Amino acid sequence: MVTEQTTLSNLAVEVENLERIYKIRGSKKEKNVRKELVALKDVSLQIKRGELFGLLGPNGAGKTTLIKILTTLLAPTSGWARVAGYDVVKEPGKVRTQINMVSGGESSGYGLLTVRENLWMFSQFYGLPSKEANQRIEALLKIVGLEDRIHTKSSDLSTGLRQKMNIVRGFLTDPQVLFLDEPTLGLDVGASRDVRHLIRNWLDQDRSRTLLLTTHYMVEADELCDRVAIINQGRVLACDTPSALKQQLQRDALFEISVGALNGLAVPTLERVPGVRKVASEESEEMTVLKFILDEDAALGGVINKLTESNVKIVRLDKHEPTLEDVFVSLVGRSMAEVEKEGSNGDGK
């Protein structure tokens, strides 16, 4: 809801009771059956001008669907949204003059054109004067470490470098509101760092600019975002600054226990140990990492006893300060990796 301190003039994005439902046809045996997939459910958000706002959630949570609605690529089933003061359904043309969007991992541009030629071509679609476009291209490529590839054909670039070029395209038109959908997806550590530097530098140059970032990388959201909305199964579960979200767990005891084989010991069994609030597990070939949210440190003794009774070998035990991953576990009951694994198996939305 709009507060007395928050006026329409300083809001870059407004979303109220937004929903998106997809109609899905049944199989051949179910010709007359119409199923529904709820991608977004009663989403309400406000993003202030000058804010770097993050949508944090697993793949399939509804982040991309929300971005598509805000960028006029998809109509909502119900509810409404405004971007830069314009209604995304009633005034899509006005919205598009104020925004730009880049999706991580997308393949755009023409392989026969060089990096400069591709970016210059996109700048002309937006009516940017040629001289100004070339100046911006050179400056942005330098920030992301691509200045030495300016005359390289995009077909000769690696996947990571092409993605950098695509991200530069989003900043090139200097939009009022920029949408970055998983911009560092698939990038290595160095390339991700360059992209984060570009994001921060662009916002610091003009505090009237607004950036909405979707990500499932906890560290990225924590490092970059002024505020974060945690989204899962189409619903916004929490929205606040990263520090405020983590502070909600300060009174809890957070432990990570790395173990060998669980020997049939299930997470629900561990959650029934007195003092245990939530347990999430992440499995690898070598070991399983159990993440515990406890009411207090003393509850750890019961956890150790339960593991010992089941002959579970403890490899490592760590206590740590709250992270956004812990916030997600406290809200959803599972880790981000668990939710994404379920989704990849067809169990998630």
Tab-separated table of C-alpha atoms in Angstrom:
chain	number	residue	atom	x	y	z
A	1	MET	CA	0.000	0.000	0.000
A	2	VAL	CA	1.130	3.575	-0.678
A	3	THR	CA	2.200	5.283	2.538
A	4	GLU	CA	2.118	8.996	3.313
A	5	GLN	CA	5.869	9.162	2.662
A	6	THR	CA	5.660	7.278	-0.630
A	7	THR	CA	4.182	9.268	-3.490
A	8	LEU	CA	3.559	8.251	-7.068
A	9	SER	CA	6.426	10.454	-8.252
A	10	ASN	CA	9.144	8.445	-6.516
A	11	LEU	CA	7.894	4.989	-7.458
A	12	ALA	CA	9.530	3.309	-10.447
A	13	VAL	CA	7.429	0.138	-10.268
A	14	GLU	CA	4.049	-0.534	-8.657
A	15	VAL	CA	2.441	-3.958	-8.593
A	16	GLU	CA	-0.910	-4.657	-6.969
A	17	ASN	CA	-2.606	-8.068	-6.554
A	18	LEU	CA	-0.953	-9.319	-9.736
A	19	GLU	CA	-1.759	-12.838	-10.914
A	20	ARG	CA	-0.859	-14.879	-13.958
A	21	ILE	CA	-2.487	-18.241	-14.666
A	22	TYR	CA	-1.580	-20.414	-17.641
A	23	LYS	CA	-4.152	-22.711	-19.200
A	24	ILE	CA	-2.632	-26.079	-20.056
A	25	ARG	CA	-4.197	-28.635	-22.325
A	26	GLY	CA	-4.488	-32.184	-21.073
A	27	SER	CA	-3.011	-35.207	-22.818
A	28	LYS	CA	-4.691	-36.890	-25.789
A	29	LYS	CA	-6.628	-39.031	-23.357
A	30	GLU	CA	-7.773	-35.872	-21.570
A	31	LYS	CA	-8.938	-33.803	-24.551
A	32	ASN	CA	-11.591	-31.971	-22.586
A	33	VAL	CA	-9.445	-31.434	-19.503
A	34	ARG	CA	-8.035	-27.942	-18.948
A	35	LYS	CA	-5.395	-27.646	-16.274
A	36	GLU	CA	-4.141	-24.435	-14.702
A	37	LEU	CA	-0.620	-23.452	-13.752
A	38	VAL	CA	-0.437	-20.544	-11.327
A	39	ALA	CA	2.754	-18.648	-12.174
A	40	LEU	CA	2.012	-15.600	-9.998
A	41	LYS	CA	-0.413	-15.342	-7.088
A	42	ASP	CA	-1.495	-12.045	-5.498
A	43	VAL	CA	1.855	-10.280	-5.932
A	44	SER	CA	2.081	-6.710	-4.616
A	45	LEU	CA	5.321	-4.708	-4.681
A	46	GLN	CA	6.575	-1.141	-4.724
A	47	ILE	CA	10.032	-0.244	-6.034
A	48	LYS	CA	11.334	3.272	-5.486
A	49	ARG	CA	13.236	5.274	-8.076
A	50	GLY	CA	16.963	4.866	-7.589
A	51	GLU	CA	16.598	1.452	-5.999
A	52	LEU	CA	18.417	-1.743	-6.916
A	53	PHE	CA	15.664	-4.222	-6.196
A	54	GLY	CA	16.146	-7.972	-6.254
A	55	LEU	CA	13.714	-10.807	-6.930
A	56	LEU	CA	15.302	-13.812	-5.254
A	57	GLY	CA	13.947	-17.289	-5.807
A	58	PRO	CA	14.541	-20.686	-7.410
A	59	ASN	CA	14.037	-21.457	-11.080
A	60	GLY	CA	10.306	-21.676	-11.760
A	61	ALA	CA	9.379	-19.377	-8.873
A	62	GLY	CA	7.673	-16.821	-11.135
A	63	LYS	CA	10.467	-14.269	-11.421
A	64	THR	CA	10.660	-14.272	-15.223
A	65	THR	CA	6.866	-14.197	-15.555
A	66	LEU	CA	6.760	-11.050	-13.420
A	67	ILE	CA	9.531	-9.450	-15.486
A	68	LYS	CA	7.666	-10.218	-18.719
A	69	ILE	CA	4.527	-8.552	-17.384
A	70	LEU	CA	6.432	-5.465	-16.240
A	71	THR	CA	8.135	-5.172	-19.634
A	72	THR	CA	4.782	-5.492	-21.503
A	73	LEU	CA	5.683	-8.876	-23.040
A	74	LEU	CA	2.931	-10.711	-21.190
A	75	ALA	CA	-0.499	-9.657	-19.943
A	76	PRO	CA	-1.535	-10.390	-16.355
A	77	THR	CA	-4.565	-12.534	-15.649
A	78	SER	CA	-5.665	-10.095	-12.956
A	79	GLY	CA	-4.310	-7.199	-10.928
A	80	TRP	CA	-2.356	-4.262	-12.331
A	81	ALA	CA	1.150	-2.885	-12.643
A	82	ARG	CA	2.721	0.473	-13.461
A	83	VAL	CA	6.290	1.096	-14.591
A	84	ALA	CA	7.695	4.645	-14.643
A	85	GLY	CA	4.163	5.826	-13.914
A	86	TYR	CA	2.526	4.072	-16.883
A	87	ASP	CA	0.101	1.156	-16.837
A	88	VAL	CA	1.718	-1.880	-18.484
A	89	VAL	CA	-1.560	-3.002	-20.089
A	90	LYS	CA	-3.169	0.332	-20.988
A	91	GLU	CA	0.013	2.237	-21.924
A	92	PRO	CA	2.578	-0.336	-23.140
A	93	GLY	CA	4.101	2.035	-25.709
A	94	LYS	CA	4.923	4.628	-23.042
A	95	VAL	CA	6.383	1.961	-20.764
A	96	ARG	CA	8.711	0.722	-23.511
A	97	THR	CA	10.268	4.159	-24.018
A	98	GLN	CA	11.402	4.143	-20.383
A	99	ILE	CA	12.816	0.635	-20.025
A	100	ASN	CA	15.225	-1.961	-21.318
A	101	MET	CA	15.600	-5.638	-20.526
A	102	VAL	CA	18.283	-8.306	-20.772
A	103	SER	CA	17.910	-11.974	-19.933
A	104	GLY	CA	20.960	-13.987	-18.918
A	105	GLY	CA	21.871	-16.763	-21.308
A	106	GLU	CA	19.899	-15.351	-24.217
A	107	SER	CA	21.438	-15.417	-27.679
A	108	SER	CA	21.028	-12.087	-29.406
A	109	GLY	CA	22.891	-10.190	-32.068
A	110	TYR	CA	24.160	-11.253	-35.458
A	111	GLY	CA	27.174	-13.516	-35.705
A	112	LEU	CA	28.617	-11.825	-38.808
A	113	LEU	CA	28.658	-8.429	-37.092
A	114	THR	CA	31.371	-7.324	-34.711
A	115	VAL	CA	30.682	-6.452	-31.092
A	116	ARG	CA	30.642	-2.734	-31.923
A	117	GLU	CA	28.397	-3.236	-34.952
A	118	ASN	CA	25.895	-5.314	-32.991
A	119	LEU	CA	25.664	-2.776	-30.186
A	120	TRP	CA	25.519	0.164	-32.584
A	121	MET	CA	22.659	-1.519	-34.468
A	122	PHE	CA	20.640	-1.924	-31.269
A	123	SER	CA	21.316	1.697	-30.332
A	124	GLN	CA	19.772	2.800	-33.622
A	125	PHE	CA	16.576	0.898	-32.851
A	126	TYR	CA	16.210	3.275	-29.913
A	127	GLY	CA	17.104	6.392	-31.896
A	128	LEU	CA	20.399	7.048	-30.141
A	129	PRO	CA	22.665	9.491	-32.053
A	130	SER	CA	25.521	7.559	-33.662
A	131	LYS	CA	28.333	9.563	-32.055
A	132	GLU	CA	26.815	9.232	-28.581
A	133	ALA	CA	26.172	5.524	-29.160
A	134	ASN	CA	29.813	4.837	-30.061
A	135	GLN	CA	31.033	6.724	-26.991
A	136	ARG	CA	28.760	4.713	-24.720
A	137	ILE	CA	29.756	1.448	-26.398
A	138	GLU	CA	33.450	2.052	-25.784
A	139	ALA	CA	32.901	3.130	-22.164
A	140	LEU	CA	30.652	0.168	-21.284
A	141	LEU	CA	32.877	-2.411	-22.979
A	142	LYS	CA	35.815	-1.117	-20.967
A	143	ILE	CA	33.921	-1.571	-17.697
A	144	VAL	CA	33.173	-5.249	-18.426
A	145	GLY	CA	36.618	-5.952	-19.887
A	146	LEU	CA	35.520	-6.355	-23.510
A	147	GLU	CA	37.273	-3.351	-25.039
A	148	ASP	CA	39.846	-5.588	-26.741
A	149	ARG	CA	37.030	-7.513	-28.483
A	150	ILE	CA	35.258	-4.497	-29.923
A	151	HIS	CA	36.131	-5.488	-33.520
A	152	THR	CA	35.603	-9.239	-32.978
A	153	LYS	CA	32.692	-10.940	-34.714
A	154	SER	CA	30.159	-11.995	-32.101
A	155	SER	CA	30.158	-15.530	-33.558
A	156	ASP	CA	33.812	-15.807	-32.514
A	157	LEU	CA	33.068	-14.921	-28.879
A	158	SER	CA	32.704	-17.498	-26.140
A	159	THR	CA	29.282	-17.935	-24.543
A	160	GLY	CA	30.344	-15.860	-21.551
A	161	LEU	CA	31.675	-12.998	-23.672
A	162	ARG	CA	28.524	-12.945	-25.815
A	163	GLN	CA	26.511	-12.699	-22.628
A	164	LYS	CA	28.620	-9.735	-21.543
A	165	MET	CA	27.856	-8.075	-24.876
A	166	ASN	CA	24.137	-8.667	-24.363
A	167	ILE	CA	24.280	-7.141	-20.888
A	168	VAL	CA	26.051	-4.061	-22.254
A	169	ARG	CA	23.136	-3.731	-24.700
A	170	GLY	CA	20.758	-3.264	-21.765
A	171	PHE	CA	22.734	-0.342	-20.336
A	172	LEU	CA	23.449	1.227	-23.727
A	173	THR	CA	20.114	3.053	-24.066
A	174	ASP	CA	20.336	4.510	-20.529
A	175	PRO	CA	16.785	3.497	-19.562
A	176	GLN	CA	14.963	4.883	-16.545
A	177	VAL	CA	14.160	1.345	-15.426
A	178	LEU	CA	16.383	-1.590	-16.376
A	179	PHE	CA	15.323	-5.218	-15.952
A	180	LEU	CA	18.055	-7.852	-15.687
A	181	ASP	CA	16.749	-11.408	-15.595
A	182	GLU	CA	19.462	-13.722	-14.198
A	183	PRO	CA	22.251	-11.636	-15.801
A	184	THR	CA	25.140	-13.711	-14.435
A	185	LEU	CA	23.601	-17.103	-15.254
A	186	GLY	CA	26.381	-19.372	-16.523
A	187	LEU	CA	29.132	-16.770	-16.175
A	188	ASP	CA	32.381	-17.589	-14.427
A	189	VAL	CA	33.438	-15.812	-11.246
A	190	GLY	CA	35.458	-13.113	-13.016
A	191	ALA	CA	32.763	-12.321	-15.572
A	192	SER	CA	30.090	-12.188	-12.846
A	193	ARG	CA	32.237	-9.736	-10.914
A	194	ASP	CA	32.549	-7.498	-14.004
A	195	VAL	CA	28.771	-7.505	-14.483
A	196	ARG	CA	28.136	-6.628	-10.830
A	197	HIS	CA	30.637	-3.799	-11.132
A	198	LEU	CA	28.821	-2.472	-14.203
A	199	ILE	CA	25.476	-2.613	-12.379
A	200	ARG	CA	26.773	-0.746	-9.349
A	201	ASN	CA	28.656	1.825	-11.438
A	202	TRP	CA	25.587	2.551	-13.619
A	203	LEU	CA	23.360	3.195	-10.617
A	204	ASP	CA	25.926	5.301	-8.764
A	205	GLN	CA	26.254	7.646	-11.749
A	206	ASP	CA	22.583	8.643	-11.599
A	207	ARG	CA	20.443	7.922	-8.544
A	208	SER	CA	17.224	8.443	-10.520
A	209	ARG	CA	17.885	5.185	-12.360
A	210	THR	CA	16.203	2.004	-11.157
A	211	LEU	CA	17.255	-1.586	-11.670
A	212	LEU	CA	15.242	-4.738	-11.035
A	213	LEU	CA	17.390	-7.843	-10.838
A	214	THR	CA	16.168	-11.426	-10.737
A	215	THR	CA	18.546	-14.040	-9.417
A	216	HIS	CA	18.732	-17.351	-7.603
A	217	TYR	CA	22.260	-16.579	-6.367
A	218	MET	CA	22.085	-15.636	-2.691
A	219	VAL	CA	25.461	-13.899	-2.567
A	220	GLU	CA	24.602	-11.777	-5.604
A	221	ALA	CA	21.352	-10.582	-4.027
A	222	ASP	CA	23.055	-9.889	-0.696
A	223	GLU	CA	25.957	-8.003	-2.252
A	224	LEU	CA	24.035	-5.865	-4.735
A	225	CYS	CA	20.453	-5.241	-3.698
A	226	ASP	CA	19.028	-2.409	-1.615
A	227	ARG	CA	15.947	-4.543	-0.999
A	228	VAL	CA	15.047	-8.118	-1.823
A	229	ALA	CA	11.731	-9.867	-2.363
A	230	ILE	CA	11.921	-13.617	-1.795
A	231	ILE	CA	9.564	-15.389	-4.177
A	232	ASN	CA	8.574	-19.045	-4.416
A	233	GLN	CA	5.746	-20.782	-6.290
A	234	GLY	CA	4.484	-17.443	-7.551
A	235	ARG	CA	4.124	-15.808	-4.141
A	236	VAL	CA	6.208	-13.107	-2.471
A	237	LEU	CA	7.103	-14.538	0.930
A	238	ALA	CA	9.117	-11.623	2.321
A	239	CYS	CA	10.405	-8.226	1.209
A	240	ASP	CA	12.984	-6.080	2.990
A	241	THR	CA	16.658	-5.152	2.989
A	242	PRO	CA	19.038	-8.139	3.082
A	243	SER	CA	20.266	-7.101	6.533
A	244	ALA	CA	16.725	-6.809	7.919
A	245	LEU	CA	15.751	-10.204	6.506
A	246	LYS	CA	18.806	-11.833	8.065
A	247	GLN	CA	18.276	-10.016	11.349
A	248	GLN	CA	14.979	-11.864	11.794
A	249	LEU	CA	17.076	-14.994	12.395
A	250	GLN	CA	19.650	-13.420	14.714
A	251	ARG	CA	18.035	-14.934	17.791
A	252	ASP	CA	18.173	-18.422	16.288
A	253	ALA	CA	21.122	-20.803	16.329
A	254	LEU	CA	22.268	-21.719	12.825
A	255	PHE	CA	24.434	-24.760	12.215
A	256	GLU	CA	25.707	-26.655	9.183
A	257	ILE	CA	26.651	-30.286	9.705
A	258	SER	CA	28.410	-32.176	6.917
A	259	VAL	CA	27.854	-35.917	7.169
A	260	GLY	CA	28.499	-39.098	5.244
A	261	ALA	CA	25.683	-41.523	4.465
A	262	LEU	CA	22.431	-40.735	6.270
A	263	ASN	CA	21.687	-44.466	6.682
A	264	GLY	CA	17.963	-43.935	6.152
A	265	LEU	CA	17.709	-41.000	8.565
A	266	ALA	CA	15.149	-38.614	7.093
A	267	VAL	CA	14.916	-34.822	7.433
A	268	PRO	CA	11.419	-34.991	9.040
A	269	THR	CA	12.891	-37.203	11.765
A	270	LEU	CA	15.554	-34.613	12.517
A	271	GLU	CA	12.907	-31.862	12.576
A	272	ARG	CA	11.129	-33.715	15.380
A	273	VAL	CA	14.162	-33.336	17.651
A	274	PRO	CA	13.255	-30.863	20.447
A	275	GLY	CA	14.485	-27.345	19.687
A	276	VAL	CA	14.848	-27.921	15.933
A	277	ARG	CA	12.830	-25.442	13.850
A	278	LYS	CA	13.874	-26.274	10.284
A	279	VAL	CA	16.259	-28.637	8.525
A	280	ALA	CA	17.369	-28.519	4.891
A	281	SER	CA	19.738	-30.901	3.153
A	282	GLU	CA	22.008	-30.583	0.139
A	283	GLU	CA	23.459	-33.791	-1.249
A	284	SER	CA	26.602	-34.322	-3.298
A	285	GLU	CA	28.456	-37.447	-4.370
A	286	GLU	CA	30.797	-37.210	-1.409
A	287	MET	CA	28.591	-36.037	1.469
A	288	THR	CA	25.372	-34.398	2.607
A	289	VAL	CA	25.232	-30.950	4.182
A	290	LEU	CA	22.464	-30.556	6.767
A	291	LYS	CA	21.416	-26.989	7.562
A	292	PHE	CA	19.737	-26.516	10.937
A	293	ILE	CA	17.775	-23.608	12.369
A	294	LEU	CA	17.577	-24.207	16.127
A	295	ASP	CA	15.776	-22.348	18.898
A	296	GLU	CA	19.023	-22.212	20.858
A	297	ASP	CA	22.522	-23.679	20.920
A	298	ALA	CA	21.533	-26.244	23.547
A	299	ALA	CA	19.310	-28.023	21.004
A	300	LEU	CA	22.435	-29.100	19.122
A	301	GLY	CA	23.030	-31.878	21.649
A	302	GLY	CA	19.797	-33.623	20.684
A	303	VAL	CA	20.710	-33.369	17.006
A	304	ILE	CA	24.132	-34.945	17.602
A	305	ASN	CA	22.536	-37.735	19.610
A	306	LYS	CA	20.039	-38.503	16.844
A	307	LEU	CA	22.802	-38.618	14.226
A	308	THR	CA	24.941	-40.851	16.447
A	309	GLU	CA	22.034	-43.250	17.093
A	310	SER	CA	21.700	-43.728	13.316
A	311	ASN	CA	25.461	-44.287	12.897
A	312	VAL	CA	25.753	-41.145	10.780
A	313	LYS	CA	29.364	-39.984	10.565
A	314	ILE	CA	29.829	-36.272	11.223
A	315	VAL	CA	32.549	-34.862	8.960
A	316	ARG	CA	32.264	-31.200	9.877
A	317	LEU	CA	30.193	-28.930	12.113
A	318	ASP	CA	29.990	-25.155	11.729
A	319	LYS	CA	27.993	-22.404	13.401
A	320	HIS	CA	27.470	-19.310	11.291
A	321	GLU	CA	25.741	-15.960	11.056
A	322	PRO	CA	22.406	-15.807	9.182
A	323	THR	CA	22.497	-15.662	5.373
A	324	LEU	CA	19.762	-15.145	2.809
A	325	GLU	CA	19.883	-18.901	2.233
A	326	ASP	CA	18.908	-19.363	5.889
A	327	VAL	CA	16.059	-16.868	5.432
A	328	PHE	CA	14.831	-18.872	2.432
A	329	VAL	CA	14.991	-22.115	4.425
A	330	SER	CA	13.060	-20.539	7.309
A	331	LEU	CA	10.315	-19.382	4.919
A	332	VAL	CA	10.071	-22.412	2.620
A	333	GLY	CA	11.354	-25.228	4.786
A	334	ARG	CA	13.852	-26.387	2.167
A	335	SER	CA	17.019	-25.037	0.632
A	336	MET	CA	17.032	-23.329	-2.751
A	337	ALA	CA	18.888	-26.313	-4.221
A	338	GLU	CA	16.222	-28.732	-2.935
A	339	VAL	CA	13.403	-26.671	-4.429
A	340	GLU	CA	15.159	-26.413	-7.797
A	341	LYS	CA	15.872	-30.155	-7.797
A	342	GLU	CA	12.176	-30.878	-7.232
A	343	GLY	CA	11.287	-28.515	-10.048
A	344	SER	CA	13.687	-30.217	-12.454
A	345	ASN	CA	12.044	-33.539	-11.639
A	346	GLY	CA	8.663	-32.167	-12.573
A	347	ASP	CA	7.464	-31.725	-8.997
A	348	GLY	CA	7.874	-27.966	-8.805
A	349	LYS	CA	6.129	-25.135	-10.606
